[in-house]
Each structure stands twice: as structure tokens, then as C-alpha cells.
Tab-separated table of C-alpha atoms in Angstrom:
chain	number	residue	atom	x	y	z
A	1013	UNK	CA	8.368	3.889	12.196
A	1014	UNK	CA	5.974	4.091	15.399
A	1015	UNK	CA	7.493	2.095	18.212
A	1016	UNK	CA	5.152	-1.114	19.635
A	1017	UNK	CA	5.382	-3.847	22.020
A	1018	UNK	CA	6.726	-6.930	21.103
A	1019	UNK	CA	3.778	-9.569	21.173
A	1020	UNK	CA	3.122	-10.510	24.846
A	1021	UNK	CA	2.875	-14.085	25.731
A	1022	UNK	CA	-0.613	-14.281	25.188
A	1023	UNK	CA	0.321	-13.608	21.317
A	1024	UNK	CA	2.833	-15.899	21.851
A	1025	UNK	CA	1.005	-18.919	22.896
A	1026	UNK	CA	-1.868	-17.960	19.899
A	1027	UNK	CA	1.314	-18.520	17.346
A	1028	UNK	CA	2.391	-21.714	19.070
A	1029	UNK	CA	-1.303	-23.003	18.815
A	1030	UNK	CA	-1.758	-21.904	15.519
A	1031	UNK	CA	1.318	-23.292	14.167
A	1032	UNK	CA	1.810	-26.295	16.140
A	1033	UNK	CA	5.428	-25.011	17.193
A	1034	UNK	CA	7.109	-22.432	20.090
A	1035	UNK	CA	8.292	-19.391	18.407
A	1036	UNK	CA	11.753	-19.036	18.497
A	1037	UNK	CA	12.352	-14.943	17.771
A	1038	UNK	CA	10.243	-12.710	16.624
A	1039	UNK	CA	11.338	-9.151	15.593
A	1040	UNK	CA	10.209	-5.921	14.184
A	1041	UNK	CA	9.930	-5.312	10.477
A	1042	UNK	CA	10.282	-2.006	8.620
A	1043	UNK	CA	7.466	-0.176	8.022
A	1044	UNK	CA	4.553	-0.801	10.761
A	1045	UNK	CA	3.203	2.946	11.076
A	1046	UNK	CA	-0.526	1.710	11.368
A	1047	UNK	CA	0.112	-1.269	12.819
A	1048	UNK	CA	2.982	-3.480	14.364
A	1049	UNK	CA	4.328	-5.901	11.781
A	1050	UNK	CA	6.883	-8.570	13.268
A	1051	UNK	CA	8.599	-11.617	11.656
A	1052	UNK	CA	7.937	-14.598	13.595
A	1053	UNK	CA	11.002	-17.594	13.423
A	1054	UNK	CA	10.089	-20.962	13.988
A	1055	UNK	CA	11.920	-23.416	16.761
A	1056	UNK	CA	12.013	-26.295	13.362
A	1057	UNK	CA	13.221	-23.059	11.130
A	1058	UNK	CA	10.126	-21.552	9.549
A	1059	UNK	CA	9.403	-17.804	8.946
A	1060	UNK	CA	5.873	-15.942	9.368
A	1061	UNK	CA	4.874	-12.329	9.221
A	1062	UNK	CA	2.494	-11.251	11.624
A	1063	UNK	CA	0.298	-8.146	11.816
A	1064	UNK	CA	-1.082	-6.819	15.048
A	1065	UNK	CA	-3.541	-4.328	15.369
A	1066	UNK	CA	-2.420	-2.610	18.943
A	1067	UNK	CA	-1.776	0.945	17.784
A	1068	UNK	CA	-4.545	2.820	20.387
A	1069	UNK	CA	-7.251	4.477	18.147
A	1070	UNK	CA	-6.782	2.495	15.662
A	1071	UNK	CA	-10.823	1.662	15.401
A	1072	UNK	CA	-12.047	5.341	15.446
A	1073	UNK	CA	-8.930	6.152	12.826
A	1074	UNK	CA	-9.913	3.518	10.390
A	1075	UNK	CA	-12.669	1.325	11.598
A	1076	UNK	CA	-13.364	-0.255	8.213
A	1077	UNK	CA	-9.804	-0.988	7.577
A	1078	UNK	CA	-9.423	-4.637	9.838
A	1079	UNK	CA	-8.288	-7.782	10.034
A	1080	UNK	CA	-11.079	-9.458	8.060
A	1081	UNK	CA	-10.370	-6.397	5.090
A	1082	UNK	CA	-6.883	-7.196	4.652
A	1083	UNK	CA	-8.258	-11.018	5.440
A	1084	UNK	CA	-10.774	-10.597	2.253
A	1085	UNK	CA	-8.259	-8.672	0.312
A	1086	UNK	CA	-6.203	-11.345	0.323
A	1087	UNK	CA	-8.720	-14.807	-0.338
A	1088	UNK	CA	-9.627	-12.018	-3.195
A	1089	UNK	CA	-6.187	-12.440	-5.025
A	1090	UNK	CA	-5.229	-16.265	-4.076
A	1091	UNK	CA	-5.390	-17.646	-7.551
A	1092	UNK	CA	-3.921	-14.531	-9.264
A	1093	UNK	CA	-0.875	-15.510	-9.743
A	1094	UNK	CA	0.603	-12.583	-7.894
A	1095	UNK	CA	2.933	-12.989	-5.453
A	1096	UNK	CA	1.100	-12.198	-2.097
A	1097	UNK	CA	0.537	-13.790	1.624
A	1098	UNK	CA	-0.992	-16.593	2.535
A	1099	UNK	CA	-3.659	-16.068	5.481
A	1100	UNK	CA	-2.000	-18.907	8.155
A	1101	UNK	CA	-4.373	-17.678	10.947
A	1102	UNK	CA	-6.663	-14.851	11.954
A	1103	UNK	CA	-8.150	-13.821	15.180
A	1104	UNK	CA	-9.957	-10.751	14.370
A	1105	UNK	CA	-11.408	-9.802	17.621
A	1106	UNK	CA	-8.132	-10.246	19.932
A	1107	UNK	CA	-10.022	-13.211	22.134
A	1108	UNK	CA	-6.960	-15.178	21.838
A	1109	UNK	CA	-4.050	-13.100	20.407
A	1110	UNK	CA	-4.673	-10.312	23.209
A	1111	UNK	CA	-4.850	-8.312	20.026
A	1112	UNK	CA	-6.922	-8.138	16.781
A	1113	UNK	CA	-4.167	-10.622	14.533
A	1114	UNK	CA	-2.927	-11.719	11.207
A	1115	UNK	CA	-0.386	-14.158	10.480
A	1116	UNK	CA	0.546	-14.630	7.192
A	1117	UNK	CA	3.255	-16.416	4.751
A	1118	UNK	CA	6.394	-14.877	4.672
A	1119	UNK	CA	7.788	-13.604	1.268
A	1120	UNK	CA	11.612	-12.981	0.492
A	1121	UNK	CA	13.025	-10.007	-0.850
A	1122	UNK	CA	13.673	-6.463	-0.084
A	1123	UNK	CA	11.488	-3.753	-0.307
A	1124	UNK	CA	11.996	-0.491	-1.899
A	1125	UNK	CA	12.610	3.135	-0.370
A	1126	UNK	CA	9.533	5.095	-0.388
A	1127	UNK	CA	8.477	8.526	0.988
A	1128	UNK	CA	7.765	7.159	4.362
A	1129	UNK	CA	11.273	5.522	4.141
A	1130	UNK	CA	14.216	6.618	2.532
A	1131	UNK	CA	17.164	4.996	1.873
A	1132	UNK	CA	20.018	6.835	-0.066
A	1133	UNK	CA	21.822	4.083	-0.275
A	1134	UNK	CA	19.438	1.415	-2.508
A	1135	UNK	CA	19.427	2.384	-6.272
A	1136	UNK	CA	16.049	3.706	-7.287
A	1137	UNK	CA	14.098	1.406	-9.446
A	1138	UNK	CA	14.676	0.564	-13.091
A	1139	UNK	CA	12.187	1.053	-15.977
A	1140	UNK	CA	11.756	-2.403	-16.247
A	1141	UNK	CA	10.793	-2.842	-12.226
A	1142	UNK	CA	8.618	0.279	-13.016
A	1143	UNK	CA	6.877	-1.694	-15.706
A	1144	UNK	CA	6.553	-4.521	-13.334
A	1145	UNK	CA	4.935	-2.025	-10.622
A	1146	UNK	CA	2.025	-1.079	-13.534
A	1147	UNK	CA	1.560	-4.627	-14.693
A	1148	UNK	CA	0.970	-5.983	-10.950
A	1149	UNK	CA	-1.570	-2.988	-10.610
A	1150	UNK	CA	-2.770	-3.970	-13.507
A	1151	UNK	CA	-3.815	-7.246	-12.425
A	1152	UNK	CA	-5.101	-6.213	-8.648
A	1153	UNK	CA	-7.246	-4.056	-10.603
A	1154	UNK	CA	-8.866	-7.504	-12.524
A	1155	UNK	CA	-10.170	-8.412	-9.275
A	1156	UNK	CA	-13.831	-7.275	-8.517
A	1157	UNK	CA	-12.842	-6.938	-4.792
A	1158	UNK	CA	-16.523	-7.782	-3.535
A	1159	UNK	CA	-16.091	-8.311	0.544
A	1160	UNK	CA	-13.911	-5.365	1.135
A	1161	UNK	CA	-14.128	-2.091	2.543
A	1162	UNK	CA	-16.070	0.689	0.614
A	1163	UNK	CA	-12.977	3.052	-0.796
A	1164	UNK	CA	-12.660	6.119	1.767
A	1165	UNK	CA	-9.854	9.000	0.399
A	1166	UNK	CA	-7.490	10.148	2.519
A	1167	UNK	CA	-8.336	13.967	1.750
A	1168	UNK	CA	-11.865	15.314	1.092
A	1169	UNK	CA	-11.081	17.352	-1.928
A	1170	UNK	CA	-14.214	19.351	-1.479
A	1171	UNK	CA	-12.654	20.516	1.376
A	1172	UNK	CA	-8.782	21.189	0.610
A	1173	UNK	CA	-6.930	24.139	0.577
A	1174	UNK	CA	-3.476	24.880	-0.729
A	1175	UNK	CA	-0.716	24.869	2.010
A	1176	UNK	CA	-0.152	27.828	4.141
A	1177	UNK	CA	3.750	27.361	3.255
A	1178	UNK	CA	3.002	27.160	-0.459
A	1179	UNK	CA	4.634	30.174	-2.959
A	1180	UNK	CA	2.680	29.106	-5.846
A	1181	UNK	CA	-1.276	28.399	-3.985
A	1182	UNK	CA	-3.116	28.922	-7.776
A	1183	UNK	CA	-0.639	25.150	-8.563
A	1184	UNK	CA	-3.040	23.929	-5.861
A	1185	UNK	CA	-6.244	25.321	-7.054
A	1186	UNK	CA	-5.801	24.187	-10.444
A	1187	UNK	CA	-4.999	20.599	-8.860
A	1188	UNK	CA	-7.948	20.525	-6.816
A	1189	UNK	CA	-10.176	21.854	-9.302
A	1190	UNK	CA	-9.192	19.053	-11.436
A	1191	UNK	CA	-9.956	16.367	-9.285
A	1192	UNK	CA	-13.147	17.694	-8.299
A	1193	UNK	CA	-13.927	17.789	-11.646
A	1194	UNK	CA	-12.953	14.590	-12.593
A	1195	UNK	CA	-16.283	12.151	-13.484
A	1196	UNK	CA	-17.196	9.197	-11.315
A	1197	UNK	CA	-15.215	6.267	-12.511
A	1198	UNK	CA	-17.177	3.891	-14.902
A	1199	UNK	CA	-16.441	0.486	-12.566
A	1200	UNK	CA	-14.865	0.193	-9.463
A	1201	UNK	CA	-12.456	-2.868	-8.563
A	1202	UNK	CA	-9.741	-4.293	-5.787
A	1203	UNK	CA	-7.531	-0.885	-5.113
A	1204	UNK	CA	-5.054	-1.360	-2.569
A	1205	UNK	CA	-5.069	1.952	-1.515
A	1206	UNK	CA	-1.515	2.425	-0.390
A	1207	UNK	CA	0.097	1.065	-3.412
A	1208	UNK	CA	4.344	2.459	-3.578
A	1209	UNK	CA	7.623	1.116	-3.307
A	1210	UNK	CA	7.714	0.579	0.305
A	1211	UNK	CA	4.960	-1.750	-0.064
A	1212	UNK	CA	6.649	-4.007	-2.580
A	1213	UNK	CA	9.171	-6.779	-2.318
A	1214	UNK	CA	11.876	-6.807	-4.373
A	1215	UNK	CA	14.889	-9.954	-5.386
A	1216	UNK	CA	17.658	-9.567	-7.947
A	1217	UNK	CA	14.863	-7.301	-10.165
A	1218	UNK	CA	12.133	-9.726	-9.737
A	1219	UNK	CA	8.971	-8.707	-8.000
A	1220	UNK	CA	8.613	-11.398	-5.365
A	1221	UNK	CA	5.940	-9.595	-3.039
A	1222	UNK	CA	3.145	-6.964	-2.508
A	1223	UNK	CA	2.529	-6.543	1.145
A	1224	UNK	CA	0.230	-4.377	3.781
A	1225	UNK	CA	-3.406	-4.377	1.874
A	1226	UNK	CA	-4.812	-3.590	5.527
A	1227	UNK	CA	-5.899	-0.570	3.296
A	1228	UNK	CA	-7.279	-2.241	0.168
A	1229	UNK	CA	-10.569	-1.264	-0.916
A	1230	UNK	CA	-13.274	-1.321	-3.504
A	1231	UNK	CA	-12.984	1.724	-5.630
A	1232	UNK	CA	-11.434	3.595	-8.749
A	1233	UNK	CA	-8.408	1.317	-10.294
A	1234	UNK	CA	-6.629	5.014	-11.286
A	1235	UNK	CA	-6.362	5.948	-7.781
A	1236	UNK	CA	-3.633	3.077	-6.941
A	1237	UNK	CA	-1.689	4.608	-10.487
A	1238	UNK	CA	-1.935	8.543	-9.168
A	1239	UNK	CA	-0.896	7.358	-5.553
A	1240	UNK	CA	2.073	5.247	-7.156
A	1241	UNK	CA	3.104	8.446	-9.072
A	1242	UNK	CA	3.066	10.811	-6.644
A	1243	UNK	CA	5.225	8.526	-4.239
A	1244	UNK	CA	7.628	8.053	-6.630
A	1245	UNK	CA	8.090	11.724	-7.314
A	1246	UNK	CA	8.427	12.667	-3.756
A	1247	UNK	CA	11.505	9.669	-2.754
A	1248	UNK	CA	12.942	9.790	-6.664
A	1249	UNK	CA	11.874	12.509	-7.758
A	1250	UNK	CA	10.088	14.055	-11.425
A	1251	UNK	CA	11.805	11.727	-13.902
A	1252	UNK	CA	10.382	8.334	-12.096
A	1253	UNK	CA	7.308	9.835	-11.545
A	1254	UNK	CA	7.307	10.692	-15.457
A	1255	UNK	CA	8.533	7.410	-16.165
A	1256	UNK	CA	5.846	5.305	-14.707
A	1257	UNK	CA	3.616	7.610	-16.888
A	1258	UNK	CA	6.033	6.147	-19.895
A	1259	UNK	CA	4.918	2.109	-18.409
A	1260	UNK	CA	1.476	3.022	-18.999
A	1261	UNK	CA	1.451	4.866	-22.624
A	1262	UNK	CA	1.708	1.751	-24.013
A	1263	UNK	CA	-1.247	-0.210	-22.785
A	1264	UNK	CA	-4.704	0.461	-23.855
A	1265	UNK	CA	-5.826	3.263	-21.429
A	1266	UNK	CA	-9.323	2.011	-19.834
A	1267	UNK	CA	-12.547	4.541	-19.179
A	1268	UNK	CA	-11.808	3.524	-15.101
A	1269	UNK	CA	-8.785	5.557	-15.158
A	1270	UNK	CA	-9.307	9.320	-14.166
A	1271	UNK	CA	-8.041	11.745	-16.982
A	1272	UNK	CA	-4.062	12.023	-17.184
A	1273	UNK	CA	-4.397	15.534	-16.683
A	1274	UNK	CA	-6.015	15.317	-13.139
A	1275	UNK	CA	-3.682	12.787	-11.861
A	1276	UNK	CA	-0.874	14.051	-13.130
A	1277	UNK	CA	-1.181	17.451	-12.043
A	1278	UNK	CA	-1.428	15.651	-8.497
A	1279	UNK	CA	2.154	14.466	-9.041
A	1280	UNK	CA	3.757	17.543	-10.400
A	1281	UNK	CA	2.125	20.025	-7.985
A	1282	UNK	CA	4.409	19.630	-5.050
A	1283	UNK	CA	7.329	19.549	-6.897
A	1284	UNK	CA	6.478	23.212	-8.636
A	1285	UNK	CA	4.313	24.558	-5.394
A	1286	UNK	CA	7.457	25.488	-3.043
């Protein structure tokens, strides 16, 4: 997890106007690698999450990927039914938060390991929180997701090569090859674009919260499933990533979802590529 300031006291006196109450604590959460992500407590005992954009670079990194995208993404899904923030305040330029700023609801539970962070000691996820990971995509991906940013990969495939490290580079060929040849999906919808355990919130088996759509996007639903799969085989390993395959097989399969064989080759080529 990159390492950022705590919010200064010009963030400080933003929360208190916003919220009509000093801030008691506030606190670093798990995860923040793009941007800082602190829970904000109360002085009368409520609980906030807030999102600062402060990371330097972060506008020639991902200039499409703001506080009014994650703000859209999330007025997108109110009435859903799935269990996401609330939007409390936004100050998307920084003129009063000293930083570009989103302070949302807070959700309880406990998010899962992922491949950005590992846990050993928190039992990987059962097929029935599995089948709760597809169904929530499932309904994200019944949301048009008009307002949002315009989907941007994270690797050009046009321009990937297999890793210098790799023992079996014709794996990586195949895998590219695939993708590239993969058509253009029929309808794009609300992805969130970073969608794995570690961006989940878990209680007692229940999903109680999806978190961090900073990335969401308007693009092909069966990215958000390949992206899923592959995280899952890199922290757990090839049975979960086979497994969430398993969650799928029996739903109707729609003509937005790339060819099993592409993404599934994405998920199995690491594994077999060392």
C-alpha cells in the first residue's frame, strides 16, 4: 500500500462543513494504491470513508478516471439494490478539500485477500461467496453506465509481448492471439474495471459491499468476469479461478461476453508460462 498524508486541516475543516460535525479520528484503510482512502470517525459516533486524490501524477496516469467517474458510477447504481456508497459530499476540483475529494457512506465488513493483498491467514472464499461475486457482476453489468469514462485497458494487446522471464513464450502468443481475435462486444455497459476480492466487503458470508469504482467504465461486461478470474487464480490459485468458471455455467451465457476460450486462456497462462 503507497504511503500518503493524512488529510491536512484544510480537508479537515471541508469534512466538518460537510457533515456538520469535527472529525474525531481519521485513519488509513487497506488498499489505497491509486489513491489515499481514510475512514473518517465522527465526534457524535458516525463513520465515513473518504477518498482523496493526492497521489502526484495522478491526472497524466489516469485523467479520465476522477472524482465525478467514481461520482457517476455510483448515482448509476443507487436504486440497484446492491450494496454500495452513498456520495455524502464531493469537491472535485480540490477548492475546498486542498485535494480533489470523495466522501462516501461507510459499509461494514471485511474485505477479501486479493493479489495486491494477501493474507494467509483469511480462508479463501466459498463457492457460494463465488456465486455471489458473479451474481453482483451480473447486476453492475444491467446498468447502461451512460456518464462514465470511455473503457481504456490496462495493456494494449496489439502491442504485448510474452515476458522476458517466461519458459513457455508460445502460452503467451496463443493468449494474445486470442484476445486480439476476439470480436467487438455486441453492447457495452457499467464495468467496474477493477472488479476482485480486495474490492469486496465481506460479513459472516454475506456480501455487504463493493468498493473503489474510481475505475468503472463503460465497456465490455466480460472484461470485469476475465479480470475476476485471473485475480483469483493468482491469490487462490487454479481451482478458484476454475470455480468461478463453474458460477457462471449455469446462467444463460450472453453475446457481450468474450468467448470462454479467450478469457480463459488469460487465466491459465501465468500459471503454465513459468
Amino acid at each position: 500500500m503507497q504511503s500518503y498524508p493524512p488529510p491536512s486541516a484544510q480537508t479537515l475543516a471541508w469534512l466538518r462543513e460537510a457533515l456538520g460535525v469535527a472529525v474525531a479520528a481519521t485513519a488509513p484503510l487497506t488498499g489505497g494504491i491509486s489513491q489515499a482512502v481514510d475512514v473518517v470517525d465522527t465526534a457524535d459516533g458516525r463513520r465515513y470513508a473518504l477518498r482523496r486524490w493526492c497521489r502526484p501524477g495522478w491526472q497524466a496516469d489516469g485523467p479520465w478516471f476522477t472524482p465525478e467517474n467514481e461520482a457517476a458510477a455510483l448515482t448509476s447504481l443507487s436504486g440497484t439494490g446492491l450494496p454500495v456508497p452513498e456520495i455524502v459530499a464531493l469537491d472535485p476540483a480540490g477548492a475546498e478539500a486542498g485535494h480533489p475529494a470523495l466522501l462516501m457512506t461507510w459499509l461494514p465488513g471485511e474485505m477479501l485477500p486479493s493479489a495486491t493483498h494477501r493474507d494467509a491467514a483469511v480462508p479463501p472464499p466459498t463457492p457460494d461467496m463465488l456465486a455471489r461475486l458473479v451474481e453482483a457482476a451480473h447486476a453492475i453489468h444491467a446498468v447502461d453506465g451512460r456518464g462514465v469514462a470511455p473503457f481504456e485497458p490496462y495493456v494494449v494487446l496489439a502491442e504485448a509481448r510474452p515476458p522476458a522471464a517466461s519458459t513457455r513464450p508460445e502460452l503467451w502468443e496463443r493468449a494474445i492471439a486470442a484476445g486480439l481475435a476476439a470480436p467487438a462486444p455486441a453492447r457495452t455497459t457499467l464495468v467496474h474495471r477493477d472488479y476482485h476480492p480486495g474490492n469486496t466487503l465481506w460479513r459472516d458470508g454475506t456480501l455487504t459491499g463493493i468498493v473503489d469504482w474510481t475505475n468503472a467504465s463503460r465497456g465490455a461486461p466480460g472484461y470485469d468476469f476475465g479480470y475476476l478470474r485471473v485475480n483469483l487464480l493468482i491469490t487462490y490459485g487454479q481451482e478458484y479461478a476454475d470455480r468461478c468458471c463453474r458460477c457462471w455455467t449455469g446462467r444463460t451465457r450472453p453475446a457481450t461476453w468474450p468467448r470462454s476460450s479467450t478469457w480463459s486462456g488469460r487465466a491459465r497462462t501465468p500459471r503454465r508460462s513459468r
